[in-house]
Amino acid sequence: MRTMNTAANIEQALRWNGEGGEHWIAHRERHEELRRDLIPRLLAAAAAGPGDQVLDVGCGCGETTIALARAVGPGGGALGLDLSAPMLAVARGLAAEAGLANVQFVQADAQIHPLPPARYDVVLSSFGVMFFNDPAAALGNILGALRPGGRLTFLCWQGAGSNELFGLPQAAVEQHTVAEPAGDEPFTDPGQIAALLTGAGATGITVEPVAGTARLGADVADVLGYVRGMGRYRRLFAELDDDLAGRILGTLAERYAARQRGDGIWIDLAAWLVRAARDPRG
Ligand SMILES: C[S@@+](CC[C@H](N)C(=O)[O-])C[C@H]1O[C@@H](n2cnc3c(N)ncnc32)[C@H](O)[C@@H]1O
């Protein structure tokens, strides 16, 4: 029997094996389009080459793992690690369609999974590192899987103040409710990212802002449907009375309508592109 140790991040395991995973799969192509300018930057920073062994943390439906498998070629290998069985099922299907034999997917919690020590030349993550309940422990575990001198690179979102993906819904909620104090989200803060990586023993740390506009969807109805299905807003709207929910959605619809172009609704995105390395001395 296959088991997965999710003791460290049970809520996230439930989320991504449940409605969160379903929503992500349903909007997989939207997410690809949304991050079209960001993912090539991540892959370029990872610079995986022929023969490399690479690990993709929180690989989701496996698009970056597949890109990495192509980059490393038949002499190398790519492993995608994720909590979500349904998302990994999609990933395996996409890898089979691509005819790749050098890619594998494993359902596991990257924070605690016993990764082989010093195995990987490159570890990459596309928005998969922001969910650990103990980021220091998780980054320590991940860095231990890099060979000395190996590279870690990941993308994570900037805060709602500069990133309209979360900023527009949050502003609409705040306009109509007494806002709860913002939670501590370490990966939105470059100082905290650098401190976490330093604490985990990484060297050569850079945290670079990457920003641009991106197409979120076709029209207001399409985009509102997407946002209402996002975990945090699905939970919020389930708790609000209909009148308040309607006012928030009305404000949000106006904000999206103001961003409508001929080919869809475009928003400003802002992420951090993080680079680090395992100390070459081991
Ligand atoms: C925002 S999605 C990104 C998915 C994919 N990398 C992409 O860019 O499309 C975050 C992913 O991280 C995974 N994840 C969250 N916490 C994790 C953990 N502790 N270990 C492994 N995967 C995790 C989730 O299951 C989910 O697939």
PDB file of C-alpha atoms and ligand atoms in Angstrom:
ATOM      1  CA  MET A   1       0.000   0.000   0.000  1.00  0.00           C
ATOM      2  CA  ARG A   2       1.305   3.483  -0.839  1.00  0.00           C
ATOM      3  CA  THR A   3       1.221   5.918   2.050  1.00  0.00           C
ATOM      4  CA  MET A   4       2.144   9.556   2.350  1.00  0.00           C
ATOM      5  CA  ASN A   5       3.376  11.246   5.497  1.00  0.00           C
ATOM      6  CA  THR A   6       1.434  14.520   5.615  1.00  0.00           C
ATOM      7  CA  ALA A   7       1.744  15.050   9.363  1.00  0.00           C
ATOM      8  CA  ALA A   8       3.485  18.381   8.854  1.00  0.00           C
ATOM      9  CA  ASN A   9       0.964  20.057   6.555  1.00  0.00           C
ATOM     10  CA  ILE A  10      -2.352  18.279   6.999  1.00  0.00           C
ATOM     11  CA  GLU A  11      -4.514  21.305   6.122  1.00  0.00           C
ATOM     12  CA  GLN A  12      -2.606  21.853   2.908  1.00  0.00           C
ATOM     13  CA  ALA A  13      -2.811  18.163   2.038  1.00  0.00           C
ATOM     14  CA  LEU A  14      -6.598  18.284   2.501  1.00  0.00           C
ATOM     15  CA  ARG A  15      -6.813  21.510   0.500  1.00  0.00           C
ATOM     16  CA  TRP A  16      -4.829  20.342  -2.501  1.00  0.00           C
ATOM     17  CA  ASN A  17      -6.367  16.857  -2.497  1.00  0.00           C
ATOM     18  CA  GLY A  18      -9.820  18.458  -2.291  1.00  0.00           C
ATOM     19  CA  GLU A  19     -11.444  21.611  -3.645  1.00  0.00           C
ATOM     20  CA  GLY A  20      -8.146  23.482  -4.005  1.00  0.00           C
ATOM     21  CA  GLY A  21      -6.760  20.809  -6.300  1.00  0.00           C
ATOM     22  CA  GLU A  22     -10.002  20.594  -8.288  1.00  0.00           C
ATOM     23  CA  HIS A  23     -10.032  24.363  -8.796  1.00  0.00           C
ATOM     24  CA  TRP A  24      -6.387  24.347  -9.862  1.00  0.00           C
ATOM     25  CA  ILE A  25      -6.968  21.539 -12.382  1.00  0.00           C
ATOM     26  CA  ALA A  26     -10.108  23.223 -13.749  1.00  0.00           C
ATOM     27  CA  HIS A  27      -8.118  26.434 -14.309  1.00  0.00           C
ATOM     28  CA  ARG A  28      -4.808  24.855 -15.320  1.00  0.00           C
ATOM     29  CA  GLU A  29      -4.719  26.523 -18.710  1.00  0.00           C
ATOM     30  CA  ARG A  30      -5.740  29.894 -17.228  1.00  0.00           C
ATOM     31  CA  HIS A  31      -2.806  29.612 -14.820  1.00  0.00           C
ATOM     32  CA  GLU A  32      -0.441  28.774 -17.669  1.00  0.00           C
ATOM     33  CA  GLU A  33      -1.568  31.869 -19.546  1.00  0.00           C
ATOM     34  CA  LEU A  34      -1.447  34.018 -16.421  1.00  0.00           C
ATOM     35  CA  ARG A  35       2.187  33.055 -15.723  1.00  0.00           C
ATOM     36  CA  ARG A  36       3.292  32.944 -19.351  1.00  0.00           C
ATOM     37  CA  ASP A  37       5.967  35.624 -18.835  1.00  0.00           C
ATOM     38  CA  LEU A  38       7.051  34.400 -15.405  1.00  0.00           C
ATOM     39  CA  ILE A  39       7.750  30.695 -15.938  1.00  0.00           C
ATOM     40  CA  PRO A  40      10.389  31.232 -18.667  1.00  0.00           C
ATOM     41  CA  ARG A  41      12.216  33.539 -16.225  1.00  0.00           C
ATOM     42  CA  LEU A  42      12.158  30.783 -13.599  1.00  0.00           C
ATOM     43  CA  LEU A  43      13.399  28.125 -16.009  1.00  0.00           C
ATOM     44  CA  ALA A  44      16.157  30.418 -17.268  1.00  0.00           C
ATOM     45  CA  ALA A  45      17.278  31.086 -13.683  1.00  0.00           C
ATOM     46  CA  ALA A  46      17.292  27.340 -12.924  1.00  0.00           C
ATOM     47  CA  ALA A  47      19.477  26.792 -16.015  1.00  0.00           C
ATOM     48  CA  ALA A  48      19.061  23.012 -15.925  1.00  0.00           C
ATOM     49  CA  GLY A  49      21.219  21.392 -18.588  1.00  0.00           C
ATOM     50  CA  PRO A  50      21.809  17.996 -20.179  1.00  0.00           C
ATOM     51  CA  GLY A  51      22.473  15.264 -17.633  1.00  0.00           C
ATOM     52  CA  ASP A  52      21.263  17.246 -14.595  1.00  0.00           C
ATOM     53  CA  GLN A  53      19.122  15.722 -11.880  1.00  0.00           C
ATOM     54  CA  VAL A  54      16.373  18.185 -10.941  1.00  0.00           C
ATOM     55  CA  LEU A  55      13.660  18.360  -8.294  1.00  0.00           C
ATOM     56  CA  ASP A  56      10.440  20.374  -8.737  1.00  0.00           C
ATOM     57  CA  VAL A  57       8.878  21.196  -5.356  1.00  0.00           C
ATOM     58  CA  GLY A  58       5.079  21.585  -5.302  1.00  0.00           C
ATOM     59  CA  CYS A  59       5.019  20.658  -8.985  1.00  0.00           C
ATOM     60  CA  GLY A  60       1.208  20.601  -9.235  1.00  0.00           C
ATOM     61  CA  CYS A  61       0.148  19.457 -12.699  1.00  0.00           C
ATOM     62  CA  GLY A  62       3.787  19.096 -13.711  1.00  0.00           C
ATOM     63  CA  GLU A  63       4.251  21.663 -16.468  1.00  0.00           C
ATOM     64  CA  THR A  64       7.591  22.893 -15.099  1.00  0.00           C
ATOM     65  CA  THR A  65       8.721  19.327 -14.307  1.00  0.00           C
ATOM     66  CA  ILE A  66       8.094  18.409 -17.931  1.00  0.00           C
ATOM     67  CA  ALA A  67       9.996  21.477 -19.157  1.00  0.00           C
ATOM     68  CA  LEU A  68      12.883  20.499 -16.878  1.00  0.00           C
ATOM     69  CA  ALA A  69      12.823  16.882 -18.112  1.00  0.00           C
ATOM     70  CA  ARG A  70      13.168  18.176 -21.667  1.00  0.00           C
ATOM     71  CA  ALA A  71      16.055  20.450 -20.636  1.00  0.00           C
ATOM     72  CA  VAL A  72      18.037  17.702 -18.897  1.00  0.00           C
ATOM     73  CA  GLY A  73      17.477  15.169 -21.699  1.00  0.00           C
ATOM     74  CA  PRO A  74      17.630  11.381 -21.510  1.00  0.00           C
ATOM     75  CA  GLY A  75      20.891  11.461 -19.534  1.00  0.00           C
ATOM     76  CA  GLY A  76      19.260  13.434 -16.715  1.00  0.00           C
ATOM     77  CA  GLY A  77      16.098  13.150 -14.685  1.00  0.00           C
ATOM     78  CA  ALA A  78      13.301  15.307 -13.271  1.00  0.00           C
ATOM     79  CA  LEU A  79      11.305  14.492 -10.152  1.00  0.00           C
ATOM     80  CA  GLY A  80       8.088  16.361  -9.337  1.00  0.00           C
ATOM     81  CA  LEU A  81       7.013  16.296  -5.693  1.00  0.00           C
ATOM     82  CA  ASP A  82       3.556  17.359  -4.587  1.00  0.00           C
ATOM     83  CA  LEU A  83       0.939  16.783  -1.894  1.00  0.00           C
ATOM     84  CA  SER A  84      -1.925  16.488  -4.374  1.00  0.00           C
ATOM     85  CA  ALA A  85      -2.852  13.087  -5.832  1.00  0.00           C
ATOM     86  CA  PRO A  86      -5.308  14.535  -8.399  1.00  0.00           C
ATOM     87  CA  MET A  87      -2.831  17.138  -9.624  1.00  0.00           C
ATOM     88  CA  LEU A  88      -0.101  14.493  -9.912  1.00  0.00           C
ATOM     89  CA  ALA A  89      -2.485  12.337 -11.937  1.00  0.00           C
ATOM     90  CA  VAL A  90      -2.782  15.211 -14.421  1.00  0.00           C
ATOM     91  CA  ALA A  91       1.015  15.618 -14.360  1.00  0.00           C
ATOM     92  CA  ARG A  92       1.571  11.930 -15.160  1.00  0.00           C
ATOM     93  CA  GLY A  93      -0.889  12.170 -18.044  1.00  0.00           C
ATOM     94  CA  LEU A  94       0.866  15.229 -19.496  1.00  0.00           C
ATOM     95  CA  ALA A  95       4.286  13.561 -19.165  1.00  0.00           C
ATOM     96  CA  ALA A  96       2.988  10.427 -20.924  1.00  0.00           C
ATOM     97  CA  GLU A  97       1.509  12.585 -23.711  1.00  0.00           C
ATOM     98  CA  ALA A  98       4.903  14.267 -24.063  1.00  0.00           C
ATOM     99  CA  GLY A  99       6.540  10.815 -24.379  1.00  0.00           C
ATOM    100  CA  LEU A 100       9.073  11.519 -21.640  1.00  0.00           C
ATOM    101  CA  ALA A 101      10.795   8.607 -19.890  1.00  0.00           C
ATOM    102  CA  ASN A 102      13.038  10.678 -17.592  1.00  0.00           C
ATOM    103  CA  VAL A 103      10.334  12.242 -15.420  1.00  0.00           C
ATOM    104  CA  GLN A 104       8.768  10.901 -12.237  1.00  0.00           C
ATOM    105  CA  PHE A 105       6.154  12.213  -9.849  1.00  0.00           C
ATOM    106  CA  VAL A 106       5.900  11.423  -6.148  1.00  0.00           C
ATOM    107  CA  GLN A 107       3.139  12.353  -3.716  1.00  0.00           C
ATOM    108  CA  ALA A 108       4.905  13.671  -0.630  1.00  0.00           C
ATOM    109  CA  ASP A 109       5.266  16.615   1.729  1.00  0.00           C
ATOM    110  CA  ALA A 110       8.470  18.429   0.743  1.00  0.00           C
ATOM    111  CA  GLN A 111       8.875  19.694   4.303  1.00  0.00           C
ATOM    112  CA  ILE A 112       9.428  16.238   5.776  1.00  0.00           C
ATOM    113  CA  HIS A 113       9.883  13.800   2.906  1.00  0.00           C
ATOM    114  CA  PRO A 114      13.213  11.971   3.297  1.00  0.00           C
ATOM    115  CA  LEU A 115      14.857  13.328   0.164  1.00  0.00           C
ATOM    116  CA  PRO A 116      18.107  11.660  -0.939  1.00  0.00           C
ATOM    117  CA  PRO A 117      20.993  13.757   0.414  1.00  0.00           C
ATOM    118  CA  ALA A 118      23.052  15.804  -2.084  1.00  0.00           C
ATOM    119  CA  ARG A 119      21.247  14.197  -5.030  1.00  0.00           C
ATOM    120  CA  TYR A 120      20.084  17.144  -7.142  1.00  0.00           C
ATOM    121  CA  ASP A 121      21.919  19.668  -9.301  1.00  0.00           C
ATOM    122  CA  VAL A 122      18.902  21.965  -9.387  1.00  0.00           C
ATOM    123  CA  VAL A 123      15.808  22.407  -7.223  1.00  0.00           C
ATOM    124  CA  LEU A 124      13.059  24.580  -8.634  1.00  0.00           C
ATOM    125  CA  SER A 125       9.607  25.605  -7.468  1.00  0.00           C
ATOM    126  CA  SER A 126       6.874  27.517  -9.274  1.00  0.00           C
ATOM    127  CA  PHE A 127       4.729  29.000  -6.502  1.00  0.00           C
ATOM    128  CA  GLY A 128       5.013  25.781  -4.468  1.00  0.00           C
ATOM    129  CA  VAL A 129       7.005  26.934  -1.432  1.00  0.00           C
ATOM    130  CA  MET A 130       4.541  29.369   0.165  1.00  0.00           C
ATOM    131  CA  PHE A 131       2.452  26.772   2.000  1.00  0.00           C
ATOM    132  CA  PHE A 132       4.798  25.185   4.525  1.00  0.00           C
ATOM    133  CA  ASN A 133       3.793  25.493   8.174  1.00  0.00           C
ATOM    134  CA  ASP A 134       7.497  25.449   9.046  1.00  0.00           C
ATOM    135  CA  PRO A 135       9.316  27.168   6.141  1.00  0.00           C
ATOM    136  CA  ALA A 136      12.705  26.977   7.873  1.00  0.00           C
ATOM    137  CA  ALA A 137      12.448  23.196   8.299  1.00  0.00           C
ATOM    138  CA  ALA A 138      11.162  22.776   4.745  1.00  0.00           C
ATOM    139  CA  LEU A 139      13.936  24.861   3.177  1.00  0.00           C
ATOM    140  CA  GLY A 140      16.495  22.971   5.264  1.00  0.00           C
ATOM    141  CA  ASN A 141      15.134  19.655   3.997  1.00  0.00           C
ATOM    142  CA  ILE A 142      15.107  20.878   0.385  1.00  0.00           C
ATOM    143  CA  LEU A 143      18.620  22.380   0.521  1.00  0.00           C
ATOM    144  CA  GLY A 144      19.946  19.102   1.956  1.00  0.00           C
ATOM    145  CA  ALA A 145      18.822  17.380  -1.255  1.00  0.00           C
ATOM    146  CA  LEU A 146      21.025  19.683  -3.361  1.00  0.00           C
ATOM    147  CA  ARG A 147      24.569  18.649  -4.109  1.00  0.00           C
ATOM    148  CA  PRO A 148      27.174  21.122  -2.763  1.00  0.00           C
ATOM    149  CA  GLY A 149      27.117  24.071  -5.178  1.00  0.00           C
ATOM    150  CA  GLY A 150      23.705  23.035  -6.543  1.00  0.00           C
ATOM    151  CA  ARG A 151      21.127  25.732  -7.331  1.00  0.00           C
ATOM    152  CA  LEU A 152      17.744  26.438  -5.766  1.00  0.00           C
ATOM    153  CA  THR A 153      15.411  28.817  -7.587  1.00  0.00           C
ATOM    154  CA  PHE A 154      11.750  29.580  -7.031  1.00  0.00           C
ATOM    155  CA  LEU A 155       8.925  31.982  -7.763  1.00  0.00           C
ATOM    156  CA  CYS A 156       6.562  33.215  -5.068  1.00  0.00           C
ATOM    157  CA  TRP A 157       3.978  35.980  -5.087  1.00  0.00           C
ATOM    158  CA  GLN A 158       4.569  39.490  -3.841  1.00  0.00           C
ATOM    159  CA  GLY A 159       2.000  40.883  -1.405  1.00  0.00           C
ATOM    160  CA  ALA A 160      -1.455  42.101  -2.351  1.00  0.00           C
ATOM    161  CA  GLY A 161      -0.234  45.723  -2.357  1.00  0.00           C
ATOM    162  CA  SER A 162       1.661  45.188  -5.616  1.00  0.00           C
ATOM    163  CA  ASN A 163       0.025  42.062  -7.002  1.00  0.00           C
ATOM    164  CA  GLU A 164      -3.492  42.536  -8.393  1.00  0.00           C
ATOM    165  CA  LEU A 165      -4.180  38.785  -8.473  1.00  0.00           C
ATOM    166  CA  PHE A 166      -4.842  39.041  -4.737  1.00  0.00           C
ATOM    167  CA  GLY A 167      -4.872  42.837  -4.402  1.00  0.00           C
ATOM    168  CA  LEU A 168      -8.088  43.506  -6.353  1.00  0.00           C
ATOM    169  CA  PRO A 169     -10.256  41.005  -4.433  1.00  0.00           C
ATOM    170  CA  GLN A 170      -8.698  42.055  -1.136  1.00  0.00           C
ATOM    171  CA  ALA A 171      -9.345  45.758  -1.798  1.00  0.00           C
ATOM    172  CA  ALA A 172     -12.985  45.010  -2.676  1.00  0.00           C
ATOM    173  CA  VAL A 173     -13.414  43.017   0.542  1.00  0.00           C
ATOM    174  CA  GLU A 174     -11.759  45.760   2.595  1.00  0.00           C
ATOM    175  CA  GLN A 175     -14.003  48.414   1.058  1.00  0.00           C
ATOM    176  CA  HIS A 176     -17.080  46.701   2.522  1.00  0.00           C
ATOM    177  CA  THR A 177     -15.838  45.007   5.690  1.00  0.00           C
ATOM    178  CA  VAL A 178     -13.633  45.704   8.672  1.00  0.00           C
ATOM    179  CA  ALA A 179     -10.426  44.148   7.451  1.00  0.00           C
ATOM    180  CA  GLU A 180      -8.805  41.486   9.572  1.00  0.00           C
ATOM    181  CA  PRO A 181      -5.149  42.197  10.356  1.00  0.00           C
ATOM    182  CA  ALA A 182      -2.979  40.877   7.536  1.00  0.00           C
ATOM    183  CA  GLY A 183      -1.460  37.484   8.346  1.00  0.00           C
ATOM    184  CA  ASP A 184       2.264  36.971   8.415  1.00  0.00           C
ATOM    185  CA  GLU A 185       3.193  35.628   4.995  1.00  0.00           C
ATOM    186  CA  PRO A 186       6.967  35.280   5.005  1.00  0.00           C
ATOM    187  CA  PHE A 187       7.358  34.574   1.291  1.00  0.00           C
ATOM    188  CA  THR A 188       5.856  37.955   0.311  1.00  0.00           C
ATOM    189  CA  ASP A 189       8.744  39.705   2.082  1.00  0.00           C
ATOM    190  CA  PRO A 190      12.206  39.633   0.436  1.00  0.00           C
ATOM    191  CA  GLY A 191      13.946  40.209   3.763  1.00  0.00           C
ATOM    192  CA  GLN A 192      12.224  37.225   5.330  1.00  0.00           C
ATOM    193  CA  ILE A 193      12.904  35.062   2.280  1.00  0.00           C
ATOM    194  CA  ALA A 194      16.625  35.880   2.462  1.00  0.00           C
ATOM    195  CA  ALA A 195      16.698  35.313   6.227  1.00  0.00           C
ATOM    196  CA  LEU A 196      14.982  31.927   5.898  1.00  0.00           C
ATOM    197  CA  LEU A 197      17.405  30.825   3.194  1.00  0.00           C
ATOM    198  CA  THR A 198      20.420  32.062   5.134  1.00  0.00           C
ATOM    199  CA  GLY A 199      19.171  30.194   8.208  1.00  0.00           C
ATOM    200  CA  ALA A 200      18.847  27.037   6.117  1.00  0.00           C
ATOM    201  CA  GLY A 201      22.510  27.378   5.077  1.00  0.00           C
ATOM    202  CA  ALA A 202      22.068  28.727   1.529  1.00  0.00           C
ATOM    203  CA  THR A 203      24.582  31.036  -0.121  1.00  0.00           C
ATOM    204  CA  GLY A 204      24.439  33.403  -3.129  1.00  0.00           C
ATOM    205  CA  ILE A 205      20.898  34.497  -2.292  1.00  0.00           C
ATOM    206  CA  THR A 206      19.144  36.997  -4.569  1.00  0.00           C
ATOM    207  CA  VAL A 207      15.490  38.017  -4.471  1.00  0.00           C
ATOM    208  CA  GLU A 208      14.551  39.791  -7.683  1.00  0.00           C
ATOM    209  CA  PRO A 209      11.202  41.454  -8.380  1.00  0.00           C
ATOM    210  CA  VAL A 210       9.493  40.295 -11.574  1.00  0.00           C
ATOM    211  CA  ALA A 211       6.369  42.072 -12.715  1.00  0.00           C
ATOM    212  CA  GLY A 212       4.160  42.528 -15.736  1.00  0.00           C
ATOM    213  CA  THR A 213       0.609  42.475 -16.966  1.00  0.00           C
ATOM    214  CA  ALA A 214      -1.152  39.192 -17.563  1.00  0.00           C
ATOM    215  CA  ARG A 215      -4.482  38.033 -18.956  1.00  0.00           C
ATOM    216  CA  LEU A 216      -6.665  36.725 -16.136  1.00  0.00           C
ATOM    217  CA  GLY A 217      -9.658  35.741 -18.230  1.00  0.00           C
ATOM    218  CA  ALA A 218     -12.098  36.569 -20.993  1.00  0.00           C
ATOM    219  CA  ASP A 219     -14.568  38.905 -19.277  1.00  0.00           C
ATOM    220  CA  VAL A 220     -15.959  39.939 -15.904  1.00  0.00           C
ATOM    221  CA  ALA A 221     -18.189  36.871 -15.498  1.00  0.00           C
ATOM    222  CA  ASP A 222     -15.334  34.511 -16.355  1.00  0.00           C
ATOM    223  CA  VAL A 223     -12.898  36.188 -13.969  1.00  0.00           C
ATOM    224  CA  LEU A 224     -15.392  36.508 -11.099  1.00  0.00           C
ATOM    225  CA  GLY A 225     -16.221  32.807 -11.442  1.00  0.00           C
ATOM    226  CA  TYR A 226     -12.523  32.001 -11.162  1.00  0.00           C
ATOM    227  CA  VAL A 227     -11.878  34.255  -8.163  1.00  0.00           C
ATOM    228  CA  ARG A 228     -14.971  33.027  -6.282  1.00  0.00           C
ATOM    229  CA  GLY A 229     -13.581  29.490  -6.528  1.00  0.00           C
ATOM    230  CA  MET A 230     -10.209  30.428  -4.995  1.00  0.00           C
ATOM    231  CA  GLY A 231      -9.929  28.871  -1.526  1.00  0.00           C
ATOM    232  CA  ARG A 232      -9.749  32.056   0.498  1.00  0.00           C
ATOM    233  CA  TYR A 233     -12.721  33.695  -1.293  1.00  0.00           C
ATOM    234  CA  ARG A 234     -14.780  30.516  -1.419  1.00  0.00           C
ATOM    235  CA  ARG A 235     -14.483  30.321   2.366  1.00  0.00           C
ATOM    236  CA  LEU A 236     -15.128  34.043   2.822  1.00  0.00           C
ATOM    237  CA  PHE A 237     -18.256  34.182   0.643  1.00  0.00           C
ATOM    238  CA  ALA A 238     -19.647  31.075   2.363  1.00  0.00           C
ATOM    239  CA  GLU A 239     -19.592  33.038   5.640  1.00  0.00           C
ATOM    240  CA  LEU A 240     -21.042  36.360   4.376  1.00  0.00           C
ATOM    241  CA  ASP A 241     -24.700  37.231   4.046  1.00  0.00           C
ATOM    242  CA  ASP A 242     -25.971  37.590   0.489  1.00  0.00           C
ATOM    243  CA  ASP A 243     -26.258  41.383   0.612  1.00  0.00           C
ATOM    244  CA  LEU A 244     -22.649  41.931   1.716  1.00  0.00           C
ATOM    245  CA  ALA A 245     -21.330  39.315  -0.698  1.00  0.00           C
ATOM    246  CA  GLY A 246     -23.249  41.020  -3.494  1.00  0.00           C
ATOM    247  CA  ARG A 247     -21.759  44.439  -2.686  1.00  0.00           C
ATOM    248  CA  ILE A 248     -18.204  43.062  -2.613  1.00  0.00           C
ATOM    249  CA  LEU A 249     -18.721  41.242  -5.901  1.00  0.00           C
ATOM    250  CA  GLY A 250     -20.254  44.405  -7.421  1.00  0.00           C
ATOM    251  CA  THR A 251     -17.150  46.415  -6.511  1.00  0.00           C
ATOM    252  CA  LEU A 252     -14.884  43.686  -7.777  1.00  0.00           C
ATOM    253  CA  ALA A 253     -16.820  43.470 -11.045  1.00  0.00           C
ATOM    254  CA  GLU A 254     -16.308  47.241 -11.565  1.00  0.00           C
ATOM    255  CA  ARG A 255     -12.556  46.885 -10.951  1.00  0.00           C
ATOM    256  CA  TYR A 256     -12.270  44.046 -13.444  1.00  0.00           C
ATOM    257  CA  ALA A 257     -14.452  45.857 -15.988  1.00  0.00           C
ATOM    258  CA  ALA A 258     -12.006  48.788 -15.828  1.00  0.00           C
ATOM    259  CA  ARG A 259      -9.259  46.344 -16.889  1.00  0.00           C
ATOM    260  CA  GLN A 260     -11.173  44.842 -19.811  1.00  0.00           C
ATOM    261  CA  ARG A 261      -9.358  44.997 -23.144  1.00  0.00           C
ATOM    262  CA  GLY A 262     -10.483  43.675 -26.515  1.00  0.00           C
ATOM    263  CA  ASP A 263      -8.869  40.300 -25.815  1.00  0.00           C
ATOM    264  CA  GLY A 264      -9.688  39.875 -22.134  1.00  0.00           C
ATOM    265  CA  ILE A 265      -9.093  41.224 -18.648  1.00  0.00           C
ATOM    266  CA  TRP A 266      -5.498  42.070 -17.861  1.00  0.00           C
ATOM    267  CA  ILE A 267      -4.049  42.640 -14.391  1.00  0.00           C
ATOM    268  CA  ASP A 268      -0.703  43.635 -12.912  1.00  0.00           C
ATOM    269  CA  LEU A 269       1.208  40.707 -11.450  1.00  0.00           C
ATOM    270  CA  ALA A 270       4.245  40.892  -9.200  1.00  0.00           C
ATOM    271  CA  ALA A 271       6.342  37.977  -7.976  1.00  0.00           C
ATOM    272  CA  TRP A 272       9.752  37.368  -6.449  1.00  0.00           C
ATOM    273  CA  LEU A 273      12.293  35.340  -8.410  1.00  0.00           C
ATOM    274  CA  VAL A 274      14.575  33.824  -5.803  1.00  0.00           C
ATOM    275  CA  ARG A 275      17.993  32.305  -6.453  1.00  0.00           C
ATOM    276  CA  ALA A 276      20.213  30.566  -3.931  1.00  0.00           C
ATOM    277  CA  ALA A 277      22.793  27.804  -3.829  1.00  0.00           C
ATOM    278  CA  ARG A 278      23.983  25.133  -1.452  1.00  0.00           C
ATOM    279  CA  ASP A 279      27.372  26.048  -0.075  1.00  0.00           C
ATOM    280  CA  PRO A 280      29.973  24.430  -2.422  1.00  0.00           C
ATOM    281  CA  ARG A 281      31.895  23.253   0.666  1.00  0.00           C
ATOM    282  CA  GLY A 282      28.944  21.018   1.576  1.00  0.00           C
TER     283      GLY A 282
HETATM  284  C1  LIG B   1       0.023  27.265  -6.320  1.00  0.00           C
HETATM  285  S1  LIG B   1       0.196  25.562  -6.696  1.00  0.00           S
HETATM  286  C2  LIG B   1       1.510  25.596  -7.891  1.00  0.00           C
HETATM  287  C3  LIG B   1       1.564  24.352  -8.713  1.00  0.00           C
HETATM  288  C4  LIG B   1       2.613  24.338  -9.830  1.00  0.00           C
HETATM  289  N1  LIG B   1       3.953  24.421  -9.324  1.00  0.00           N
HETATM  290  C5  LIG B   1       2.347  25.430 -10.825  1.00  0.00           C
HETATM  291  O1  LIG B   1       3.095  26.410 -10.862  1.00  0.00           O
HETATM  292  O2  LIG B   1       1.370  25.310 -11.578  1.00  0.00           O
HETATM  293  C6  LIG B   1       1.018  24.999  -5.229  1.00  0.00           C
HETATM  294  C7  LIG B   1       1.346  23.533  -5.216  1.00  0.00           C
HETATM  295  O3  LIG B   1       2.177  23.262  -4.079  1.00  0.00           O
HETATM  296  C8  LIG B   1       1.788  22.014  -3.541  1.00  0.00           C
HETATM  297  N2  LIG B   1       2.225  21.961  -2.133  1.00  0.00           N
HETATM  298  C9  LIG B   1       1.816  22.757  -1.125  1.00  0.00           C
HETATM  299  N3  LIG B   1       2.451  22.419   0.006  1.00  0.00           N
HETATM  300  C10 LIG B   1       3.276  21.385  -0.288  1.00  0.00           C
HETATM  301  C11 LIG B   1       4.178  20.577   0.466  1.00  0.00           C
HETATM  302  N4  LIG B   1       4.350  20.776   1.776  1.00  0.00           N
HETATM  303  N5  LIG B   1       4.863  19.608  -0.177  1.00  0.00           N
HETATM  304  C12 LIG B   1       4.675  19.374  -1.492  1.00  0.00           C
HETATM  305  N6  LIG B   1       3.830  20.103  -2.257  1.00  0.00           N
HETATM  306  C13 LIG B   1       3.137  21.094  -1.674  1.00  0.00           C
HETATM  307  C14 LIG B   1       0.287  21.981  -3.732  1.00  0.00           C
HETATM  308  O4  LIG B   1      -0.231  20.666  -3.658  1.00  0.00           O
HETATM  309  C15 LIG B   1       0.137  22.622  -5.102  1.00  0.00           C
HETATM  310  O5  LIG B   1       0.169  21.681  -6.136  1.00  0.00           O
END
